[in-house]
Amino acid sequence: MTDASHHVKGFLALELSAGGSPTVSALRPADAGALVERLGRDLAALVPGIRELDLSLAAAHFDPAEALRPGWPLHRRLEELYQRAPGRNSGPRMIAFGADESGDVPMPFQASEDLHGGALRVLPFLLSGSDAAALADVADQLEAVLLETGMAQADTALLAQQSFNARIEHARYLTLHDLAALTAMQYGHGGLEALWPVIETALLAPQQEAWLDHLPEPLLRYADGEVRIALFEPTAWRQRYAPEEQTDERLERAFGFFQARQQQFAAVLDAHGIPVTFAHCPATADPRGWLVD
């Protein structure tokens, strides 16, 4: 994915073995420098035009949800550091940002403790240059080849494994769109496919509106950078979701499941950095109207 600031966004994705979570959060300068050099070599072998671009790497790993947030904050922080790096007019550079010599991790690259434990961790990188047309061509080529042929070389994967003290099954390169597609597929397998279009709108078309209005799912609306979820009173919930049910015990159980589903959706949206509010919806009102007002 290229943007108006002449950057292409991508990731080194680390697929972890069971029980192989990294114990190192971010790499110290020597290890970070070695890793970005391997990335530069691997990526240039796939798309030779990358040799003419600057490559900057966040040598810290994150959950995909942290990478897929409105405004792409991880890449934005990486861009800010890149803009301050020396050597701007000295030819293509490979720059890595991570922990300092003592191992302390700066705030921009401190991953959320709440999102540790997943099987996939990602390291953001940027390709940068002054020629917008050349960058667009590189971006198009990466979109065409990375998902199918973007495996990292064996020595790159081994270096990442040793440096982060992790057990890595696979290491591969992904564009931002590749990561979004993989996340959408994962959410589909996890029963969250109905929520993905809302997240996708927040990421790729944040000025637009998106609704989730499909029974039996919670009712919610994305607009103006946030999601509002309808918080139904029991009577209002029954009118919408279970008008034919007469058994109190079954109604109570179903309402509890529904509330848990709402909380699950709210947690996923929060992981993606999308603010959530709950809008109280009484039985006497059209719930869609309460989400718009």
PDB file of C-alpha atoms in Angstrom:
ATOM      1  CA  MET A   1       0.000   0.000   0.000  1.00  0.00           C
ATOM      2  CA  THR A   2       1.464   3.363  -1.064  1.00  0.00           C
ATOM      3  CA  ASP A   3       0.308   6.763   0.193  1.00  0.00           C
ATOM      4  CA  ALA A   4       0.563  10.475  -0.540  1.00  0.00           C
ATOM      5  CA  SER A   5       3.699  10.797   1.608  1.00  0.00           C
ATOM      6  CA  HIS A   6       5.709   8.533  -0.737  1.00  0.00           C
ATOM      7  CA  HIS A   7       5.800   5.438   1.418  1.00  0.00           C
ATOM      8  CA  VAL A   8       4.854   1.796   0.924  1.00  0.00           C
ATOM      9  CA  LYS A   9       3.632  -0.012   4.029  1.00  0.00           C
ATOM     10  CA  GLY A  10       4.376  -3.658   4.763  1.00  0.00           C
ATOM     11  CA  PHE A  11       5.120  -6.241   7.437  1.00  0.00           C
ATOM     12  CA  LEU A  12       7.423  -9.064   8.349  1.00  0.00           C
ATOM     13  CA  ALA A  13       4.955 -11.586   9.773  1.00  0.00           C
ATOM     14  CA  LEU A  14       6.120 -14.253  12.217  1.00  0.00           C
ATOM     15  CA  GLU A  15       3.936 -17.332  12.550  1.00  0.00           C
ATOM     16  CA  LEU A  16       4.738 -18.826  15.948  1.00  0.00           C
ATOM     17  CA  SER A  17       4.836 -22.431  17.042  1.00  0.00           C
ATOM     18  CA  ALA A  18       2.554 -23.456  19.901  1.00  0.00           C
ATOM     19  CA  GLY A  19       4.068 -22.178  23.124  1.00  0.00           C
ATOM     20  CA  GLY A  20       6.717 -20.281  21.193  1.00  0.00           C
ATOM     21  CA  SER A  21       5.815 -16.705  22.096  1.00  0.00           C
ATOM     22  CA  PRO A  22       8.767 -14.284  21.964  1.00  0.00           C
ATOM     23  CA  THR A  23      10.360 -13.277  25.239  1.00  0.00           C
ATOM     24  CA  VAL A  24      12.113 -10.273  23.653  1.00  0.00           C
ATOM     25  CA  SER A  25       9.761  -7.391  22.824  1.00  0.00           C
ATOM     26  CA  ALA A  26      12.086  -5.282  20.689  1.00  0.00           C
ATOM     27  CA  LEU A  27      15.599  -5.744  19.361  1.00  0.00           C
ATOM     28  CA  ARG A  28      18.674  -3.856  20.458  1.00  0.00           C
ATOM     29  CA  PRO A  29      20.524  -1.845  17.786  1.00  0.00           C
ATOM     30  CA  ALA A  30      22.950  -4.540  16.593  1.00  0.00           C
ATOM     31  CA  ASP A  31      20.262  -7.207  16.164  1.00  0.00           C
ATOM     32  CA  ALA A  32      17.815  -4.717  14.682  1.00  0.00           C
ATOM     33  CA  GLY A  33      20.415  -3.583  12.157  1.00  0.00           C
ATOM     34  CA  ALA A  34      21.195  -7.152  11.144  1.00  0.00           C
ATOM     35  CA  LEU A  35      17.500  -7.943  10.687  1.00  0.00           C
ATOM     36  CA  VAL A  36      16.732  -4.912   8.522  1.00  0.00           C
ATOM     37  CA  GLU A  37      19.647  -5.838   6.254  1.00  0.00           C
ATOM     38  CA  ARG A  38      18.143  -9.300   5.750  1.00  0.00           C
ATOM     39  CA  LEU A  39      14.773  -7.735   4.994  1.00  0.00           C
ATOM     40  CA  GLY A  40      16.326  -5.447   2.421  1.00  0.00           C
ATOM     41  CA  ARG A  41      18.030  -8.360   0.701  1.00  0.00           C
ATOM     42  CA  ASP A  42      14.911 -10.548   0.705  1.00  0.00           C
ATOM     43  CA  LEU A  43      12.576  -7.833  -0.551  1.00  0.00           C
ATOM     44  CA  ALA A  44      14.960  -6.685  -3.288  1.00  0.00           C
ATOM     45  CA  ALA A  45      15.180 -10.259  -4.547  1.00  0.00           C
ATOM     46  CA  LEU A  46      11.404 -10.178  -5.017  1.00  0.00           C
ATOM     47  CA  VAL A  47      11.139  -6.633  -6.407  1.00  0.00           C
ATOM     48  CA  PRO A  48      14.508  -5.257  -7.611  1.00  0.00           C
ATOM     49  CA  GLY A  49      13.281  -1.654  -7.586  1.00  0.00           C
ATOM     50  CA  ILE A  50      13.364  -1.764  -3.790  1.00  0.00           C
ATOM     51  CA  ARG A  51      17.158  -1.381  -3.956  1.00  0.00           C
ATOM     52  CA  GLU A  52      16.624   2.273  -4.861  1.00  0.00           C
ATOM     53  CA  LEU A  53      14.394   2.986  -1.865  1.00  0.00           C
ATOM     54  CA  ASP A  54      14.907   3.607   1.829  1.00  0.00           C
ATOM     55  CA  LEU A  55      13.813   0.739   4.071  1.00  0.00           C
ATOM     56  CA  SER A  56      12.892   1.430   7.685  1.00  0.00           C
ATOM     57  CA  LEU A  57      11.855  -1.267  10.144  1.00  0.00           C
ATOM     58  CA  ALA A  58      10.217  -1.279  13.551  1.00  0.00           C
ATOM     59  CA  ALA A  59      12.218  -4.095  15.145  1.00  0.00           C
ATOM     60  CA  ALA A  60       9.396  -4.861  17.575  1.00  0.00           C
ATOM     61  CA  HIS A  61       6.505  -7.277  17.176  1.00  0.00           C
ATOM     62  CA  PHE A  62       2.796  -6.580  17.499  1.00  0.00           C
ATOM     63  CA  ASP A  63      -0.544  -8.316  17.283  1.00  0.00           C
ATOM     64  CA  PRO A  64      -2.166  -7.821  13.849  1.00  0.00           C
ATOM     65  CA  ALA A  65      -5.001  -5.849  15.466  1.00  0.00           C
ATOM     66  CA  GLU A  66      -2.454  -3.265  16.632  1.00  0.00           C
ATOM     67  CA  ALA A  67      -1.218  -2.941  13.058  1.00  0.00           C
ATOM     68  CA  LEU A  68      -4.719  -2.682  11.586  1.00  0.00           C
ATOM     69  CA  ARG A  69      -5.973   0.484  13.248  1.00  0.00           C
ATOM     70  CA  PRO A  70      -7.439   3.643  11.713  1.00  0.00           C
ATOM     71  CA  GLY A  71      -4.695   5.964  10.542  1.00  0.00           C
ATOM     72  CA  TRP A  72      -2.128   3.134  10.689  1.00  0.00           C
ATOM     73  CA  PRO A  73      -0.502   4.424  13.918  1.00  0.00           C
ATOM     74  CA  LEU A  74       2.414   1.962  13.918  1.00  0.00           C
ATOM     75  CA  HIS A  75       3.486   2.998  10.435  1.00  0.00           C
ATOM     76  CA  ARG A  76       2.867   6.641  11.285  1.00  0.00           C
ATOM     77  CA  ARG A  77       5.239   6.396  14.260  1.00  0.00           C
ATOM     78  CA  LEU A  78       7.775   4.627  12.083  1.00  0.00           C
ATOM     79  CA  GLU A  79       7.493   7.393   9.489  1.00  0.00           C
ATOM     80  CA  GLU A  80       8.068  10.061  12.144  1.00  0.00           C
ATOM     81  CA  LEU A  81      11.280   8.352  13.255  1.00  0.00           C
ATOM     82  CA  TYR A  82      12.381   7.840   9.663  1.00  0.00           C
ATOM     83  CA  GLN A  83      11.915  11.541   8.917  1.00  0.00           C
ATOM     84  CA  ARG A  84      14.305  12.396  11.757  1.00  0.00           C
ATOM     85  CA  ALA A  85      16.969   9.846  10.796  1.00  0.00           C
ATOM     86  CA  PRO A  86      20.292  11.190   9.476  1.00  0.00           C
ATOM     87  CA  GLY A  87      21.720  10.556   6.012  1.00  0.00           C
ATOM     88  CA  ARG A  88      18.745  11.677   3.960  1.00  0.00           C
ATOM     89  CA  ASN A  89      20.835  12.635   0.911  1.00  0.00           C
ATOM     90  CA  SER A  90      23.370   9.811   1.064  1.00  0.00           C
ATOM     91  CA  GLY A  91      21.572   7.245  -1.095  1.00  0.00           C
ATOM     92  CA  PRO A  92      19.218   4.393  -0.173  1.00  0.00           C
ATOM     93  CA  ARG A  93      19.275   3.585   3.528  1.00  0.00           C
ATOM     94  CA  MET A  94      18.257   0.669   5.718  1.00  0.00           C
ATOM     95  CA  ILE A  95      17.215   1.894   9.163  1.00  0.00           C
ATOM     96  CA  ALA A  96      15.922  -0.083  12.133  1.00  0.00           C
ATOM     97  CA  PHE A  97      14.258   1.256  15.271  1.00  0.00           C
ATOM     98  CA  GLY A  98      13.807  -0.870  18.362  1.00  0.00           C
ATOM     99  CA  ALA A  99      15.097  -1.064  21.914  1.00  0.00           C
ATOM    100  CA  ASP A 100      18.096   0.888  23.151  1.00  0.00           C
ATOM    101  CA  GLU A 101      21.409  -0.687  24.152  1.00  0.00           C
ATOM    102  CA  SER A 102      20.063  -1.575  27.592  1.00  0.00           C
ATOM    103  CA  GLY A 103      16.980  -3.257  26.126  1.00  0.00           C
ATOM    104  CA  ASP A 104      14.473  -0.563  27.090  1.00  0.00           C
ATOM    105  CA  VAL A 105      11.644  -0.268  24.568  1.00  0.00           C
ATOM    106  CA  PRO A 106      10.463   3.256  23.664  1.00  0.00           C
ATOM    107  CA  MET A 107       6.760   4.000  24.046  1.00  0.00           C
ATOM    108  CA  PRO A 108       5.921   3.966  20.310  1.00  0.00           C
ATOM    109  CA  PHE A 109       7.027   0.345  20.061  1.00  0.00           C
ATOM    110  CA  GLN A 110       5.602  -1.057  23.285  1.00  0.00           C
ATOM    111  CA  ALA A 111       3.066  -3.671  22.229  1.00  0.00           C
ATOM    112  CA  SER A 112      -0.163  -4.109  24.171  1.00  0.00           C
ATOM    113  CA  GLU A 113       0.117  -6.675  26.943  1.00  0.00           C
ATOM    114  CA  ASP A 114      -3.573  -7.465  26.476  1.00  0.00           C
ATOM    115  CA  LEU A 115      -2.956  -8.702  22.933  1.00  0.00           C
ATOM    116  CA  HIS A 116      -0.039 -11.035  23.582  1.00  0.00           C
ATOM    117  CA  GLY A 117      -0.419 -14.750  23.040  1.00  0.00           C
ATOM    118  CA  GLY A 118      -1.612 -14.890  19.436  1.00  0.00           C
ATOM    119  CA  ALA A 119      -0.023 -17.161  16.855  1.00  0.00           C
ATOM    120  CA  LEU A 120       0.940 -14.291  14.534  1.00  0.00           C
ATOM    121  CA  ARG A 121       3.138 -11.307  15.331  1.00  0.00           C
ATOM    122  CA  VAL A 122       4.026  -8.598  12.826  1.00  0.00           C
ATOM    123  CA  LEU A 123       6.899  -6.135  12.426  1.00  0.00           C
ATOM    124  CA  PRO A 124       5.983  -3.009  10.410  1.00  0.00           C
ATOM    125  CA  PHE A 125       8.288  -1.690   7.702  1.00  0.00           C
ATOM    126  CA  LEU A 126       8.229   1.260   5.310  1.00  0.00           C
ATOM    127  CA  LEU A 127       9.708   1.671   1.858  1.00  0.00           C
ATOM    128  CA  SER A 128      10.292   5.346   1.129  1.00  0.00           C
ATOM    129  CA  GLY A 129      11.507   7.488  -1.747  1.00  0.00           C
ATOM    130  CA  SER A 130      10.986  10.737  -3.612  1.00  0.00           C
ATOM    131  CA  ASP A 131       9.704   9.219  -6.873  1.00  0.00           C
ATOM    132  CA  ALA A 132       5.988   8.638  -6.414  1.00  0.00           C
ATOM    133  CA  ALA A 133       5.655   6.720  -9.680  1.00  0.00           C
ATOM    134  CA  ALA A 134       8.493   4.351  -8.768  1.00  0.00           C
ATOM    135  CA  LEU A 135       6.966   3.754  -5.350  1.00  0.00           C
ATOM    136  CA  ALA A 136       3.563   3.053  -6.870  1.00  0.00           C
ATOM    137  CA  ASP A 137       5.166   0.512  -9.204  1.00  0.00           C
ATOM    138  CA  VAL A 138       6.920  -1.191  -6.276  1.00  0.00           C
ATOM    139  CA  ALA A 139       3.653  -1.223  -4.323  1.00  0.00           C
ATOM    140  CA  ASP A 140       1.836  -2.864  -7.239  1.00  0.00           C
ATOM    141  CA  GLN A 141       4.537  -5.510  -7.593  1.00  0.00           C
ATOM    142  CA  LEU A 142       4.488  -6.288  -3.884  1.00  0.00           C
ATOM    143  CA  GLU A 143       0.710  -6.668  -3.958  1.00  0.00           C
ATOM    144  CA  ALA A 144       1.125  -9.114  -6.835  1.00  0.00           C
ATOM    145  CA  VAL A 145       3.849 -11.324  -5.365  1.00  0.00           C
ATOM    146  CA  LEU A 146       4.093 -11.207  -1.583  1.00  0.00           C
ATOM    147  CA  LEU A 147       1.101 -13.272  -0.544  1.00  0.00           C
ATOM    148  CA  GLU A 148       2.109 -16.150  -2.836  1.00  0.00           C
ATOM    149  CA  THR A 149       5.912 -15.932  -2.869  1.00  0.00           C
ATOM    150  CA  GLY A 150       6.838 -13.666   0.031  1.00  0.00           C
ATOM    151  CA  MET A 151       8.456 -16.187   2.364  1.00  0.00           C
ATOM    152  CA  ALA A 152      11.493 -14.801   4.177  1.00  0.00           C
ATOM    153  CA  GLN A 153      14.783 -16.538   3.519  1.00  0.00           C
ATOM    154  CA  ALA A 154      15.729 -19.247   6.007  1.00  0.00           C
ATOM    155  CA  ASP A 155      18.545 -17.216   7.548  1.00  0.00           C
ATOM    156  CA  THR A 156      16.191 -14.257   8.033  1.00  0.00           C
ATOM    157  CA  ALA A 157      13.671 -16.438   9.858  1.00  0.00           C
ATOM    158  CA  LEU A 158      16.438 -17.967  11.962  1.00  0.00           C
ATOM    159  CA  LEU A 159      17.805 -14.538  12.874  1.00  0.00           C
ATOM    160  CA  ALA A 160      14.328 -13.380  13.927  1.00  0.00           C
ATOM    161  CA  GLN A 161      13.833 -16.549  15.952  1.00  0.00           C
ATOM    162  CA  GLN A 162      17.137 -16.171  17.776  1.00  0.00           C
ATOM    163  CA  SER A 163      16.852 -12.414  18.282  1.00  0.00           C
ATOM    164  CA  PHE A 164      13.314 -12.480  19.682  1.00  0.00           C
ATOM    165  CA  ASN A 165      13.863 -15.776  21.525  1.00  0.00           C
ATOM    166  CA  ALA A 166      10.819 -17.319  19.882  1.00  0.00           C
ATOM    167  CA  ARG A 167       9.879 -20.507  18.067  1.00  0.00           C
ATOM    168  CA  ILE A 168       8.867 -19.535  14.556  1.00  0.00           C
ATOM    169  CA  GLU A 169       7.103 -21.841  12.114  1.00  0.00           C
ATOM    170  CA  HIS A 170       7.166 -19.426   9.180  1.00  0.00           C
ATOM    171  CA  ALA A 171       8.346 -15.893   8.469  1.00  0.00           C
ATOM    172  CA  ARG A 172       6.891 -14.084   5.487  1.00  0.00           C
ATOM    173  CA  TYR A 173       6.412 -10.622   4.038  1.00  0.00           C
ATOM    174  CA  LEU A 174       2.958  -9.096   3.693  1.00  0.00           C
ATOM    175  CA  THR A 175       1.509  -5.909   2.330  1.00  0.00           C
ATOM    176  CA  LEU A 176      -0.973  -4.067   4.469  1.00  0.00           C
ATOM    177  CA  HIS A 177      -3.789  -5.400   2.290  1.00  0.00           C
ATOM    178  CA  ASP A 178      -2.426  -8.934   2.633  1.00  0.00           C
ATOM    179  CA  LEU A 179      -2.541  -8.674   6.420  1.00  0.00           C
ATOM    180  CA  ALA A 180      -6.078  -7.298   6.285  1.00  0.00           C
ATOM    181  CA  ALA A 181      -7.171 -10.182   4.053  1.00  0.00           C
ATOM    182  CA  LEU A 182      -5.597 -12.769   6.356  1.00  0.00           C
ATOM    183  CA  THR A 183      -7.217 -11.157   9.385  1.00  0.00           C
ATOM    184  CA  ALA A 184     -10.603 -11.142   7.667  1.00  0.00           C
ATOM    185  CA  MET A 185     -10.202 -14.845   6.912  1.00  0.00           C
ATOM    186  CA  GLN A 186      -9.201 -15.554  10.518  1.00  0.00           C
ATOM    187  CA  TYR A 187     -12.231 -13.655  11.794  1.00  0.00           C
ATOM    188  CA  GLY A 188     -14.405 -15.650   9.425  1.00  0.00           C
ATOM    189  CA  HIS A 189     -13.094 -18.886  10.903  1.00  0.00           C
ATOM    190  CA  GLY A 190     -13.758 -17.478  14.382  1.00  0.00           C
ATOM    191  CA  GLY A 191     -17.373 -16.547  13.699  1.00  0.00           C
ATOM    192  CA  LEU A 192     -16.683 -12.810  13.401  1.00  0.00           C
ATOM    193  CA  GLU A 193     -17.218 -12.415   9.663  1.00  0.00           C
ATOM    194  CA  ALA A 194     -20.232 -10.140  10.205  1.00  0.00           C
ATOM    195  CA  LEU A 195     -18.059  -7.604  12.043  1.00  0.00           C
ATOM    196  CA  TRP A 196     -15.216  -7.378   9.515  1.00  0.00           C
ATOM    197  CA  PRO A 197     -16.952  -5.021   7.022  1.00  0.00           C
ATOM    198  CA  VAL A 198     -17.361  -2.499   9.838  1.00  0.00           C
ATOM    199  CA  ILE A 199     -13.665  -2.740  10.739  1.00  0.00           C
ATOM    200  CA  GLU A 200     -12.712  -2.525   7.067  1.00  0.00           C
ATOM    201  CA  THR A 201     -14.717   0.668   6.658  1.00  0.00           C
ATOM    202  CA  ALA A 202     -13.002   2.222   9.677  1.00  0.00           C
ATOM    203  CA  LEU A 203      -9.602   1.322   8.202  1.00  0.00           C
ATOM    204  CA  LEU A 204     -10.008   2.060   4.506  1.00  0.00           C
ATOM    205  CA  ALA A 205     -12.946   4.482   4.256  1.00  0.00           C
ATOM    206  CA  PRO A 206     -13.195   6.162   7.670  1.00  0.00           C
ATOM    207  CA  GLN A 207     -15.408   8.985   6.389  1.00  0.00           C
ATOM    208  CA  GLN A 208     -18.106   6.542   5.312  1.00  0.00           C
ATOM    209  CA  GLU A 209     -20.842   4.903   7.353  1.00  0.00           C
ATOM    210  CA  ALA A 210     -21.256   1.169   8.003  1.00  0.00           C
ATOM    211  CA  TRP A 211     -24.038  -0.784   9.677  1.00  0.00           C
ATOM    212  CA  LEU A 212     -24.279  -4.260  11.111  1.00  0.00           C
ATOM    213  CA  ASP A 213     -28.001  -4.929  11.024  1.00  0.00           C
ATOM    214  CA  HIS A 214     -28.415  -8.671  10.508  1.00  0.00           C
ATOM    215  CA  LEU A 215     -30.277 -10.898  12.956  1.00  0.00           C
ATOM    216  CA  PRO A 216     -29.247 -12.508  15.236  1.00  0.00           C
ATOM    217  CA  GLU A 217     -26.159 -10.284  15.527  1.00  0.00           C
ATOM    218  CA  PRO A 218     -25.979  -7.154  17.677  1.00  0.00           C
ATOM    219  CA  LEU A 219     -27.071  -3.953  15.996  1.00  0.00           C
ATOM    220  CA  LEU A 220     -24.299  -1.412  15.530  1.00  0.00           C
ATOM    221  CA  ARG A 221     -23.315   1.571  13.408  1.00  0.00           C
ATOM    222  CA  TYR A 222     -19.914   2.977  12.472  1.00  0.00           C
ATOM    223  CA  ALA A 223     -19.751   6.700  11.722  1.00  0.00           C
ATOM    224  CA  ASP A 224     -17.461   9.626  12.489  1.00  0.00           C
ATOM    225  CA  GLY A 225     -14.646   7.390  13.691  1.00  0.00           C
ATOM    226  CA  GLU A 226     -16.563   5.410  16.305  1.00  0.00           C
ATOM    227  CA  VAL A 227     -19.007   2.537  16.676  1.00  0.00           C
ATOM    228  CA  ARG A 228     -22.293   2.792  18.546  1.00  0.00           C
ATOM    229  CA  ILE A 229     -23.809  -0.509  19.703  1.00  0.00           C
ATOM    230  CA  ALA A 230     -27.496  -0.744  20.548  1.00  0.00           C
ATOM    231  CA  LEU A 231     -27.956  -1.615  24.220  1.00  0.00           C
ATOM    232  CA  PHE A 232     -31.403  -3.191  24.388  1.00  0.00           C
ATOM    233  CA  GLU A 233     -33.637  -3.414  27.402  1.00  0.00           C
ATOM    234  CA  PRO A 234     -34.852  -7.023  27.838  1.00  0.00           C
ATOM    235  CA  THR A 235     -38.266  -6.209  26.410  1.00  0.00           C
ATOM    236  CA  ALA A 236     -36.772  -4.403  23.419  1.00  0.00           C
ATOM    237  CA  TRP A 237     -34.380  -7.273  22.802  1.00  0.00           C
ATOM    238  CA  ARG A 238     -37.244  -9.781  22.861  1.00  0.00           C
ATOM    239  CA  GLN A 239     -39.276  -7.724  20.381  1.00  0.00           C
ATOM    240  CA  ARG A 240     -36.396  -7.691  17.907  1.00  0.00           C
ATOM    241  CA  TYR A 241     -34.698 -11.047  18.427  1.00  0.00           C
ATOM    242  CA  ALA A 242     -37.155 -13.500  19.984  1.00  0.00           C
ATOM    243  CA  PRO A 243     -40.743 -12.366  19.415  1.00  0.00           C
ATOM    244  CA  GLU A 244     -42.091 -15.935  19.262  1.00  0.00           C
ATOM    245  CA  GLU A 245     -40.274 -17.331  22.286  1.00  0.00           C
ATOM    246  CA  GLN A 246     -42.459 -17.860  25.362  1.00  0.00           C
ATOM    247  CA  THR A 247     -40.188 -19.741  27.782  1.00  0.00           C
ATOM    248  CA  ASP A 248     -38.659 -17.430  30.386  1.00  0.00           C
ATOM    249  CA  GLU A 249     -35.658 -19.665  31.012  1.00  0.00           C
ATOM    250  CA  ARG A 250     -34.787 -19.853  27.326  1.00  0.00           C
ATOM    251  CA  LEU A 251     -35.291 -16.121  26.923  1.00  0.00           C
ATOM    252  CA  GLU A 252     -32.975 -15.388  29.830  1.00  0.00           C
ATOM    253  CA  ARG A 253     -30.303 -17.715  28.467  1.00  0.00           C
ATOM    254  CA  ALA A 254     -30.549 -16.291  24.955  1.00  0.00           C
ATOM    255  CA  PHE A 255     -30.366 -12.725  26.249  1.00  0.00           C
ATOM    256  CA  GLY A 256     -27.217 -13.609  28.197  1.00  0.00           C
ATOM    257  CA  PHE A 257     -25.624 -15.067  25.065  1.00  0.00           C
ATOM    258  CA  PHE A 258     -26.558 -11.928  23.154  1.00  0.00           C
ATOM    259  CA  GLN A 259     -24.962  -9.671  25.754  1.00  0.00           C
ATOM    260  CA  ALA A 260     -21.791 -11.774  25.641  1.00  0.00           C
ATOM    261  CA  ARG A 261     -21.748 -11.382  21.861  1.00  0.00           C
ATOM    262  CA  GLN A 262     -22.016  -7.618  22.237  1.00  0.00           C
ATOM    263  CA  GLN A 263     -19.056  -7.594  24.605  1.00  0.00           C
ATOM    264  CA  GLN A 264     -17.069  -9.787  22.217  1.00  0.00           C
ATOM    265  CA  PHE A 265     -17.687  -7.352  19.362  1.00  0.00           C
ATOM    266  CA  ALA A 266     -16.768  -4.402  21.579  1.00  0.00           C
ATOM    267  CA  ALA A 267     -13.497  -6.087  22.591  1.00  0.00           C
ATOM    268  CA  VAL A 268     -12.529  -6.789  18.976  1.00  0.00           C
ATOM    269  CA  LEU A 269     -13.290  -3.219  17.939  1.00  0.00           C
ATOM    270  CA  ASP A 270     -11.277  -1.909  20.884  1.00  0.00           C
ATOM    271  CA  ALA A 271      -8.322  -4.085  19.856  1.00  0.00           C
ATOM    272  CA  HIS A 272      -8.432  -2.353  16.477  1.00  0.00           C
ATOM    273  CA  GLY A 273      -8.411   1.057  18.128  1.00  0.00           C
ATOM    274  CA  ILE A 274     -12.016   1.848  17.178  1.00  0.00           C
ATOM    275  CA  PRO A 275     -13.885   3.660  19.984  1.00  0.00           C
ATOM    276  CA  VAL A 276     -17.118   2.006  21.117  1.00  0.00           C
ATOM    277  CA  THR A 277     -20.103   3.457  22.940  1.00  0.00           C
ATOM    278  CA  PHE A 278     -23.351   1.737  23.911  1.00  0.00           C
ATOM    279  CA  ALA A 279     -26.614   3.497  23.092  1.00  0.00           C
ATOM    280  CA  HIS A 280     -29.582   2.671  25.340  1.00  0.00           C
ATOM    281  CA  CYS A 281     -32.547   1.512  23.256  1.00  0.00           C
ATOM    282  CA  PRO A 282     -35.959   1.305  24.952  1.00  0.00           C
ATOM    283  CA  ALA A 283     -38.705  -0.952  23.671  1.00  0.00           C
ATOM    284  CA  THR A 284     -40.792   1.953  22.389  1.00  0.00           C
ATOM    285  CA  ALA A 285     -38.251   3.250  19.867  1.00  0.00           C
ATOM    286  CA  ASP A 286     -36.700   2.297  16.543  1.00  0.00           C
ATOM    287  CA  PRO A 287     -33.201   1.176  17.624  1.00  0.00           C
ATOM    288  CA  ARG A 288     -31.593   2.413  14.404  1.00  0.00           C
ATOM    289  CA  GLY A 289     -32.735   5.897  15.237  1.00  0.00           C
ATOM    290  CA  TRP A 290     -31.006   5.776  18.617  1.00  0.00           C
ATOM    291  CA  LEU A 291     -27.727   4.918  16.896  1.00  0.00           C
ATOM    292  CA  VAL A 292     -28.002   7.882  14.531  1.00  0.00           C
ATOM    293  CA  ASP A 293     -29.030  10.584  16.990  1.00  0.00           C
TER     294      ASP A 293
END
